[in-house]
Short mmCIF file of C-alpha atoms in Angstrom, two decimals:
data_model
loop_
_atom_site.label_atom_id
_atom_site.label_comp_id
_atom_site.label_asym_id
_atom_site.label_seq_id
_atom_site.Cartn_x
_atom_site.Cartn_y
_atom_site.Cartn_z
CA UNK A 991 -28.59 -108.18 -41.95
CA UNK A 992 -29.68 -104.85 -43.49
CA UNK A 993 -32.44 -102.90 -41.72
CA UNK A 994 -33.95 -99.59 -42.80
CA UNK A 995 -35.59 -97.31 -40.21
CA UNK A 996 -38.07 -94.56 -41.04
CA UNK A 997 -38.43 -91.54 -38.74
CA UNK A 998 -41.67 -90.67 -40.57
CA UNK A 999 -43.37 -93.99 -39.75
CA UNK A 1000 -41.31 -94.77 -36.63
CA UNK A 1001 -40.87 -98.27 -38.02
CA UNK A 1002 -38.27 -100.45 -39.74
CA UNK A 1003 -38.10 -103.17 -42.39
CA UNK A 1004 -35.51 -105.86 -43.09
CA UNK A 1005 -34.36 -105.32 -46.69
CA UNK A 1006 -31.66 -108.00 -47.04
CA UNK A 1007 -33.80 -109.92 -49.57
CA UNK A 1008 -33.99 -106.84 -51.82
CA UNK A 1009 -30.23 -106.13 -51.86
CA UNK A 1010 -28.59 -106.81 -55.23
CA UNK A 1011 -25.23 -105.43 -54.08
CA UNK A 1012 -23.92 -103.70 -50.98
CA UNK A 1013 -20.74 -101.59 -50.92
CA UNK A 1014 -19.07 -100.11 -47.84
CA UNK A 1015 -16.07 -97.75 -48.14
CA UNK A 1016 -13.45 -96.70 -45.60
CA UNK A 1017 -10.88 -94.17 -46.83
CA UNK A 1018 -8.14 -92.53 -44.79
CA UNK A 1019 -8.15 -89.57 -47.18
CA UNK A 1020 -11.86 -88.94 -46.52
CA UNK A 1021 -13.41 -88.16 -43.15
CA UNK A 1022 -16.31 -90.60 -43.01
CA UNK A 1023 -17.41 -94.09 -43.97
CA UNK A 1024 -19.81 -94.21 -46.90
CA UNK A 1025 -21.68 -96.87 -48.83
CA UNK A 1026 -24.38 -97.71 -51.30
CA UNK A 1027 -27.01 -100.41 -51.78
CA UNK A 1028 -28.36 -101.52 -55.13
CA UNK A 1029 -32.00 -102.41 -54.48
CA UNK A 1030 -34.18 -104.69 -56.61
CA UNK A 1031 -37.70 -103.74 -55.51
CA UNK A 1032 -40.95 -105.43 -56.50
CA UNK A 1033 -43.05 -103.94 -53.68
CA UNK A 1034 -42.62 -100.21 -54.36
CA UNK A 1035 -40.79 -99.45 -51.11
CA UNK A 1036 -40.07 -95.92 -52.39
CA UNK A 1037 -43.76 -95.05 -52.32
CA UNK A 1038 -45.02 -97.28 -49.52
CA UNK A 1039 -42.36 -97.09 -46.81
CA UNK A 1040 -41.58 -94.35 -48.06
CA UNK A 1041 -37.91 -93.67 -48.91
CA UNK A 1042 -37.44 -89.89 -48.88
CA UNK A 1043 -33.97 -89.35 -47.36
CA UNK A 1044 -34.98 -89.45 -43.68
CA UNK A 1045 -34.09 -93.12 -43.31
CA UNK A 1046 -31.36 -94.80 -41.31
CA UNK A 1047 -29.80 -98.04 -42.52
CA UNK A 1048 -28.12 -100.41 -40.06
CA UNK A 1049 -25.83 -103.07 -41.53
CA UNK A 1050 -24.47 -106.07 -39.65
CA UNK A 1051 -21.66 -108.07 -41.30
CA UNK A 1052 -19.45 -110.89 -40.06
CA UNK A 1053 -16.59 -113.04 -41.28
CA UNK A 1054 -17.56 -116.73 -41.69
CA UNK A 1055 -15.89 -119.11 -39.20
CA UNK A 1056 -14.78 -116.11 -37.13
CA UNK A 1057 -16.07 -114.12 -34.17
CA UNK A 1058 -15.46 -110.80 -35.96
CA UNK A 1059 -18.51 -108.74 -36.84
CA UNK A 1060 -19.13 -105.16 -37.89
CA UNK A 1061 -22.24 -103.06 -37.25
CA UNK A 1062 -22.60 -99.70 -38.96
CA UNK A 1063 -25.42 -97.15 -39.14
CA UNK A 1064 -25.80 -94.76 -42.07
CA UNK A 1065 -28.26 -92.17 -43.28
CA UNK A 1066 -29.72 -92.35 -46.78
CA UNK A 1067 -28.78 -89.08 -48.50
CA UNK A 1068 -29.57 -89.80 -52.16
CA UNK A 1069 -31.57 -92.17 -54.35
CA UNK A 1070 -30.02 -92.59 -57.80
CA UNK A 1071 -29.91 -94.80 -60.91
CA UNK A 1072 -33.63 -95.57 -60.88
CA UNK A 1073 -34.88 -97.89 -63.61
CA UNK A 1074 -37.82 -100.22 -64.10
CA UNK A 1075 -37.94 -103.48 -65.98
CA UNK A 1076 -40.81 -104.92 -68.00
CA UNK A 1077 -41.35 -107.36 -65.14
CA UNK A 1078 -42.39 -104.51 -62.79
CA UNK A 1079 -39.17 -104.72 -60.77
CA UNK A 1080 -37.65 -101.37 -59.87
CA UNK A 1081 -33.90 -101.06 -59.52
CA UNK A 1082 -32.23 -98.13 -57.78
CA UNK A 1083 -29.26 -97.21 -55.61
CA UNK A 1084 -29.49 -95.90 -52.06
CA UNK A 1085 -26.40 -93.80 -51.29
CA UNK A 1086 -25.33 -93.86 -47.65
CA UNK A 1087 -23.17 -91.64 -45.44
CA UNK A 1088 -22.30 -91.51 -41.74
CA UNK A 1089 -24.69 -89.33 -39.74
CA UNK A 1090 -21.85 -87.16 -38.49
CA UNK A 1091 -21.25 -85.88 -42.01
CA UNK A 1092 -24.87 -84.70 -42.18
CA UNK A 1093 -24.42 -82.97 -38.82
CA UNK A 1094 -21.21 -81.39 -40.11
CA UNK A 1095 -22.99 -79.88 -43.11
CA UNK A 1096 -25.44 -78.01 -40.88
CA UNK A 1097 -22.85 -76.42 -38.56
CA UNK A 1098 -19.99 -73.96 -38.71
CA UNK A 1099 -17.18 -73.02 -36.36
CA UNK A 1100 -16.27 -69.36 -35.95
CA UNK A 1101 -14.24 -69.12 -32.80
CA UNK A 1102 -10.81 -68.32 -31.39
CA UNK A 1103 -8.88 -70.69 -29.18
CA UNK A 1104 -6.12 -68.65 -27.49
CA UNK A 1105 -3.13 -70.46 -25.95
CA UNK A 1106 -4.40 -73.89 -26.94
CA UNK A 1107 -2.99 -77.25 -28.00
CA UNK A 1108 -4.38 -78.46 -31.32
CA UNK A 1109 -5.47 -81.85 -29.98
CA UNK A 1110 -7.58 -80.11 -27.32
CA UNK A 1111 -9.19 -77.89 -29.94
CA UNK A 1112 -10.04 -80.95 -32.07
CA UNK A 1113 -11.73 -82.52 -29.05
CA UNK A 1114 -13.83 -79.41 -28.42
CA UNK A 1115 -14.90 -79.07 -32.07
CA UNK A 1116 -15.82 -82.76 -32.30
CA UNK A 1117 -17.81 -82.78 -29.04
CA UNK A 1118 -19.77 -79.68 -30.12
CA UNK A 1119 -20.91 -81.61 -33.20
CA UNK A 1120 -23.46 -83.45 -31.05
CA UNK A 1121 -24.60 -80.60 -28.78
CA UNK A 1122 -27.98 -80.07 -30.44
CA UNK A 1123 -28.60 -83.66 -31.58
CA UNK A 1124 -29.75 -85.56 -28.51
CA UNK A 1125 -31.13 -88.45 -30.59
CA UNK A 1126 -27.77 -89.35 -32.12
CA UNK A 1127 -25.42 -91.40 -29.99
CA UNK A 1128 -21.93 -89.85 -30.17
CA UNK A 1129 -19.24 -92.05 -31.69
CA UNK A 1130 -15.92 -92.45 -29.95
CA UNK A 1131 -12.97 -90.44 -31.23
CA UNK A 1132 -9.34 -91.34 -30.61
CA UNK A 1133 -7.15 -88.23 -30.54
CA UNK A 1134 -3.37 -88.33 -30.47
CA UNK A 1135 -1.78 -85.59 -28.40
CA UNK A 1136 -0.09 -82.77 -30.26
CA UNK A 1137 2.65 -80.48 -29.04
CA UNK A 1138 3.05 -76.68 -28.83
CA UNK A 1139 0.65 -74.12 -27.38
CA UNK A 1140 -0.70 -71.78 -30.06
CA UNK A 1141 -3.32 -69.12 -30.70
CA UNK A 1142 -5.83 -70.60 -33.16
CA UNK A 1143 -8.65 -68.91 -35.10
CA UNK A 1144 -11.31 -70.84 -37.06
CA UNK A 1145 -13.05 -68.47 -39.54
CA UNK A 1146 -16.60 -69.84 -40.02
CA UNK A 1147 -15.62 -73.27 -41.37
CA UNK A 1148 -17.48 -76.56 -41.26
CA UNK A 1149 -16.28 -78.63 -38.27
CA UNK A 1150 -14.66 -81.28 -40.46
CA UNK A 1151 -12.94 -78.62 -42.59
CA UNK A 1152 -11.57 -77.06 -39.40
CA UNK A 1153 -10.29 -80.42 -38.13
CA UNK A 1154 -8.70 -81.20 -41.52
CA UNK A 1155 -6.92 -77.85 -41.43
CA UNK A 1156 -5.73 -78.49 -37.88
CA UNK A 1157 -4.47 -81.93 -39.00
CA UNK A 1158 -2.29 -80.23 -41.61
CA UNK A 1159 -0.72 -78.05 -38.90
CA UNK A 1160 -0.23 -80.70 -36.21
CA UNK A 1161 2.98 -82.21 -34.89
CA UNK A 1162 2.66 -85.26 -32.61
CA UNK A 1163 3.77 -84.96 -29.01
CA UNK A 1164 7.29 -86.37 -28.69
CA UNK A 1165 7.76 -86.63 -32.47
CA UNK A 1166 8.84 -84.37 -35.33
CA UNK A 1167 6.66 -85.31 -38.31
CA UNK A 1168 3.45 -83.80 -39.61
CA UNK A 1169 1.31 -86.53 -41.15
CA UNK A 1170 -1.95 -86.34 -39.17
CA UNK A 1171 -5.22 -87.56 -40.64
CA UNK A 1172 -8.82 -87.25 -39.50
CA UNK A 1173 -10.79 -90.32 -40.55
CA UNK A 1174 -13.50 -92.80 -39.58
CA UNK A 1175 -13.24 -96.57 -39.55
CA UNK A 1176 -15.43 -99.30 -38.07
CA UNK A 1177 -14.25 -98.37 -34.54
CA UNK A 1178 -15.17 -94.69 -34.75
CA UNK A 1179 -13.29 -91.48 -35.55
CA UNK A 1180 -9.55 -90.92 -35.28
CA UNK A 1181 -7.23 -87.93 -35.27
CA UNK A 1182 -3.86 -89.64 -35.54
CA UNK A 1183 -0.51 -89.41 -37.25
CA UNK A 1184 0.93 -92.03 -39.58
CA UNK A 1185 3.99 -92.05 -37.31
CA UNK A 1186 1.82 -93.23 -34.42
CA UNK A 1187 0.07 -95.85 -36.58
CA UNK A 1188 3.48 -97.08 -37.80
CA UNK A 1189 4.98 -97.40 -34.34
CA UNK A 1190 3.50 -100.87 -33.69
CA UNK A 1191 6.12 -103.61 -33.36
CA UNK A 1192 4.07 -106.33 -35.03
CA UNK A 1193 1.53 -106.12 -37.87
CA UNK A 1194 -2.07 -106.93 -36.95
CA UNK A 1195 -2.19 -109.61 -39.67
CA UNK A 1196 -0.03 -111.28 -42.32
CA UNK A 1197 -1.23 -112.06 -45.83
CA UNK A 1198 0.14 -114.10 -48.72
CA UNK A 1199 -0.77 -113.98 -52.38
CA UNK A 1200 -2.32 -117.07 -53.97
CA UNK A 1201 -4.04 -116.65 -57.38
CA UNK A 1202 -7.80 -117.10 -57.57
CA UNK A 1203 -9.14 -120.26 -59.27
CA UNK A 1204 -5.74 -121.90 -58.91
CA UNK A 1205 -4.74 -124.73 -56.57
CA UNK A 1206 -1.91 -122.83 -54.96
CA UNK A 1207 -0.10 -124.52 -52.01
CA UNK A 1208 -0.71 -121.40 -49.91
CA UNK A 1209 -4.47 -122.03 -50.06
CA UNK A 1210 -4.09 -125.70 -49.24
CA UNK A 1211 -2.08 -124.95 -46.09
CA UNK A 1212 -4.57 -122.44 -44.65
CA UNK A 1213 -7.38 -123.79 -42.43
CA UNK A 1214 -10.87 -122.75 -43.45
CA UNK A 1215 -11.14 -120.11 -40.73
CA UNK A 1216 -7.99 -118.39 -42.09
CA UNK A 1217 -8.88 -118.42 -45.79
CA UNK A 1218 -9.47 -114.66 -45.65
CA UNK A 1219 -5.72 -114.24 -45.05
CA UNK A 1220 -5.02 -115.39 -48.60
CA UNK A 1221 -4.90 -112.57 -51.18
CA UNK A 1222 -6.48 -113.72 -54.44
CA UNK A 1223 -5.42 -110.79 -56.63
CA UNK A 1224 -3.31 -107.67 -56.41
CA UNK A 1225 -2.35 -104.69 -58.54
CA UNK A 1226 0.43 -102.15 -58.15
CA UNK A 1227 -1.11 -98.69 -58.47
CA UNK A 1228 2.16 -96.79 -58.17
CA UNK A 1229 5.75 -97.60 -57.31
CA UNK A 1230 7.91 -94.50 -57.54
CA UNK A 1231 8.11 -91.36 -59.66
CA UNK A 1232 11.33 -89.49 -59.05
CA UNK A 1233 10.20 -86.45 -61.04
CA UNK A 1234 6.99 -86.15 -58.99
CA UNK A 1235 8.99 -86.62 -55.79
CA UNK A 1236 11.31 -83.79 -56.79
CA UNK A 1237 8.42 -81.49 -57.74
CA UNK A 1238 6.54 -82.17 -54.49
CA UNK A 1239 9.56 -81.68 -52.23
CA UNK A 1240 9.88 -85.24 -50.96
CA UNK A 1241 13.68 -85.35 -51.18
CA UNK A 1242 14.42 -81.71 -50.42
CA UNK A 1243 12.79 -78.29 -50.34
CA UNK A 1244 13.25 -74.70 -49.28
CA UNK A 1245 10.68 -72.54 -47.49
CA UNK A 1246 11.14 -68.82 -46.95
CA UNK A 1247 9.21 -67.51 -43.95
CA UNK A 1248 8.41 -63.83 -44.49
CA UNK A 1249 7.31 -61.50 -41.71
CA UNK A 1250 5.94 -58.50 -43.64
CA UNK A 1251 5.17 -56.45 -40.52
CA UNK A 1252 8.67 -56.59 -39.05
CA UNK A 1253 10.36 -56.90 -42.46
CA UNK A 1254 12.18 -60.07 -41.53
CA UNK A 1255 12.61 -63.41 -43.23
CA UNK A 1256 14.09 -66.81 -42.47
CA UNK A 1257 15.09 -69.68 -44.78
CA UNK A 1258 14.51 -73.31 -43.83
CA UNK A 1259 15.93 -76.16 -45.93
CA UNK A 1260 14.59 -79.71 -45.70
CA UNK A 1261 16.64 -82.85 -46.39
CA UNK A 1262 14.82 -86.20 -46.55
CA UNK A 1263 17.97 -88.26 -45.91
CA UNK A 1264 19.00 -86.22 -42.86
CA UNK A 1265 15.46 -86.20 -41.40
CA UNK A 1266 14.77 -89.93 -41.92
CA UNK A 1267 15.95 -91.17 -38.51
CA UNK A 1268 13.85 -88.58 -36.64
CA UNK A 1269 10.58 -90.24 -37.66
CA UNK A 1270 8.72 -93.52 -37.32
CA UNK A 1271 8.16 -95.26 -40.65
CA UNK A 1272 5.99 -98.04 -42.04
CA UNK A 1273 9.10 -99.83 -43.36
CA UNK A 1274 12.78 -99.93 -42.51
CA UNK A 1275 14.64 -98.16 -45.31
CA UNK A 1276 14.57 -94.91 -47.25
CA UNK A 1277 13.16 -94.73 -50.77
CA UNK A 1278 16.60 -93.71 -51.87
CA UNK A 1279 19.94 -95.40 -52.43
CA UNK A 1280 22.18 -95.55 -49.33
CA UNK A 1281 25.17 -94.61 -51.50
CA UNK A 1282 26.49 -91.15 -52.35
CA UNK A 1283 24.32 -91.27 -55.50
CA UNK A 1284 21.44 -89.95 -53.40
CA UNK A 1285 23.18 -86.56 -53.24
CA UNK A 1286 21.81 -85.79 -56.68
CA UNK A 1287 18.32 -85.65 -55.13
CA UNK A 1288 18.63 -84.19 -51.64
CA UNK A 1289 20.91 -81.31 -52.66
CA UNK A 1290 18.31 -79.87 -55.05
CA UNK A 1291 16.64 -77.60 -52.50
CA UNK A 1292 15.06 -75.44 -55.19
CA UNK A 1293 13.17 -78.36 -56.69
CA UNK A 1294 10.36 -77.17 -54.41
CA UNK A 1295 10.38 -73.64 -53.05
CA UNK A 1296 7.61 -71.79 -51.22
CA UNK A 1297 7.17 -68.44 -49.49
CA UNK A 1298 5.07 -68.53 -46.30
CA UNK A 1299 3.88 -65.21 -44.83
CA UNK A 1300 3.91 -65.23 -41.03
CA UNK A 1301 3.62 -63.01 -38.00
CA UNK A 1302 5.26 -63.44 -34.61
CA UNK A 1303 1.94 -64.64 -33.20
CA UNK A 1304 1.23 -67.32 -35.85
CA UNK A 1305 4.57 -68.62 -37.03
CA UNK A 1306 4.26 -71.83 -34.99
CA UNK A 1307 1.41 -72.98 -37.23
CA UNK A 1308 3.48 -73.06 -40.42
CA UNK A 1309 6.91 -74.42 -39.56
CA UNK A 1310 5.99 -78.01 -40.44
CA UNK A 1311 5.21 -77.37 -44.10
CA UNK A 1312 8.19 -79.29 -45.47
CA UNK A 1313 7.87 -82.34 -43.23
CA UNK A 1314 4.20 -82.75 -44.20
CA UNK A 1315 4.92 -82.31 -47.92
CA UNK A 1316 7.60 -84.97 -47.84
CA UNK A 1317 5.69 -87.43 -45.66
CA UNK A 1318 2.50 -87.19 -47.73
CA UNK A 1319 4.43 -87.72 -50.95
CA UNK A 1320 6.06 -90.80 -49.43
CA UNK A 1321 2.58 -92.27 -48.88
CA UNK A 1322 1.67 -91.65 -52.53
CA UNK A 1323 4.87 -93.21 -53.86
CA UNK A 1324 4.15 -96.89 -53.24
CA UNK A 1325 0.51 -98.10 -53.43
CA UNK A 1326 -0.95 -101.57 -53.85
CA UNK A 1327 -4.54 -102.82 -54.14
CA UNK A 1328 -5.41 -106.36 -53.04
CA UNK A 1329 -8.53 -108.53 -53.33
CA UNK A 1330 -9.40 -111.25 -50.83
CA UNK A 1331 -12.29 -113.20 -49.34
CA UNK A 1332 -14.53 -110.98 -47.20
CA UNK A 1333 -12.89 -109.94 -43.92
CA UNK A 1334 -14.63 -107.43 -41.64
CA UNK A 1335 -11.71 -107.35 -39.19
CA UNK A 1336 -9.57 -105.14 -41.44
CA UNK A 1337 -9.87 -101.39 -41.15
CA UNK A 1338 -8.01 -98.32 -42.30
CA UNK A 1339 -5.09 -97.45 -40.04
CA UNK A 1340 -3.99 -101.09 -39.67
CA UNK A 1341 -0.38 -102.11 -40.26
CA UNK A 1342 -0.29 -105.45 -42.09
CA UNK A 1343 2.42 -107.70 -43.53
CA UNK A 1344 2.08 -108.59 -47.21
CA UNK A 1345 4.08 -111.40 -48.79
CA UNK A 1346 4.18 -111.90 -52.54
CA UNK A 1347 5.94 -114.81 -54.21
CA UNK A 1348 8.92 -113.90 -56.35
CA UNK A 1349 8.43 -114.42 -60.12
CA UNK A 1350 11.91 -115.95 -60.46
CA UNK A 1351 12.52 -119.67 -60.89
CA UNK A 1352 13.07 -121.31 -57.48
CA UNK A 1353 12.88 -125.06 -58.26
CA UNK A 1354 9.70 -125.53 -56.23
CA UNK A 1355 10.92 -123.61 -53.18
CA UNK A 1356 8.83 -120.63 -52.03
CA UNK A 1357 10.70 -117.33 -52.28
CA UNK A 1358 9.30 -113.95 -51.33
CA UNK A 1359 9.57 -110.95 -53.66
CA UNK A 1360 11.75 -108.52 -51.66
CA UNK A 1361 10.52 -105.42 -53.51
CA UNK A 1362 6.73 -105.73 -53.16
CA UNK A 1363 6.59 -107.72 -49.92
CA UNK A 1364 6.81 -106.03 -46.54
CA UNK A 1365 4.86 -103.89 -44.08
CA UNK A 1366 1.99 -101.78 -45.41
CA UNK A 1367 -0.44 -99.24 -43.96
CA UNK A 1368 -4.07 -99.87 -44.91
CA UNK A 1369 -5.49 -96.58 -46.27
CA UNK A 1370 -8.65 -97.85 -47.95
CA UNK A 1371 -11.10 -100.74 -47.46
CA UNK A 1372 -14.08 -101.67 -49.60
CA UNK A 1373 -16.53 -104.46 -48.77
CA UNK A 1374 -18.59 -105.81 -51.67
CA UNK A 1375 -21.50 -108.13 -50.84
CA UNK A 1376 -23.60 -109.55 -53.67
CA UNK A 1377 -24.98 -112.88 -54.95
CA UNK A 1378 -21.41 -114.13 -55.52
CA UNK A 1379 -20.46 -113.63 -51.88
CA UNK A 1380 -18.42 -111.19 -49.79
CA UNK A 1381 -15.20 -109.71 -51.19
CA UNK A 1382 -12.86 -107.26 -49.47
CA UNK A 1383 -10.61 -104.87 -51.39
CA UNK A 1384 -7.79 -103.04 -49.60
CA UNK A 1385 -5.63 -100.13 -50.67
CA UNK A 1386 -2.24 -100.21 -48.95
CA UNK A 1387 0.81 -97.93 -48.96
CA UNK A 1388 4.39 -98.16 -47.73
CA UNK A 1389 7.26 -95.70 -47.47
CA UNK A 1390 10.21 -98.06 -48.00
CA UNK A 1391 11.67 -100.22 -50.74
CA UNK A 1392 13.43 -103.11 -49.01
CA UNK A 1393 14.70 -104.24 -45.66
CA UNK A 1394 17.86 -102.37 -44.66
CA UNK A 1395 19.84 -105.61 -44.74
CA UNK A 1396 18.99 -106.20 -48.38
CA UNK A 1397 20.00 -102.70 -49.43
CA UNK A 1398 23.27 -102.85 -47.56
CA UNK A 1399 23.99 -106.37 -48.83
#
């Protein structure tokens, strides 16, 4: 179901029959859900309804043979790619964005928050987003507690820009990492760390690869209601790049904190191998050999060096630079995209188990590929609905190579 509401006419129309293709995007590295609809229009809805950018679009999707359903409301912010055929059918794209992003663009935050915890400041900024919009129902936000009381100043930034900056400075309560993200999925908004997302004991779902248009045993064994658990295609977007990891300070780095007022400085060295056990991870092993060979990487402190100016009042905001650099680079080191039958239950922030069959000869016995199989964090979801059906694409990342037992064996 796809309904479009007009605030000008105070009316709505069901436009499912005019939809050529519908795309919905969730992305952990963006703040909001977005989408677009390719419309094939023979009734001139642009002029009659009309479509002028004041419209809301409500989309209801479900997974066949399942109780899962997803309802999302967007605002139309742009009409693009207009064309008209000889048969008097107009084709155009309605570009959609969450309403909160529109609210964000019309506001700014210029305020000080003395002696505050970052998670409390995020809550205050987010709640103030809705203060002057009584006709918009506030979405839930899940905020993970952060540690340390600090003096915080926001210098006339958009609310989302302020929250993104605070995410880059946050350390979770009871943990040591710095990999917070501010994002929206089908459940609402979240201000959470990857360490918290990774702390689940069991993945929310397990998937296996079985090629599309091929009678693979994996497909035969799955009941119809679980067909969406079969991955039909996958691609490896990145595996590892040691040079990039060295440049970005994943293995080691040095930061010099410089207090210009008091003419003092302090040097802090970061070592990936030594810090590993202090953090929660998506997988079980480091992206580094457990042998002494790893010394060639984590002893190169000057591979990434940075000078950070501080004062006594603000130094608490910058002492997590190296942890965040390393943890973000770990997420960019191992990325996979998968394609499967439409599944609205998946969302960014999920931990899933992915199993890929090994390419080696196994005499008919199923054997998992130990390198590409394992636990992944879902960082991107795209739903594509068109005349061919509903397809879900997922982007997934992990921060480990193998199980520890395999490396040590």
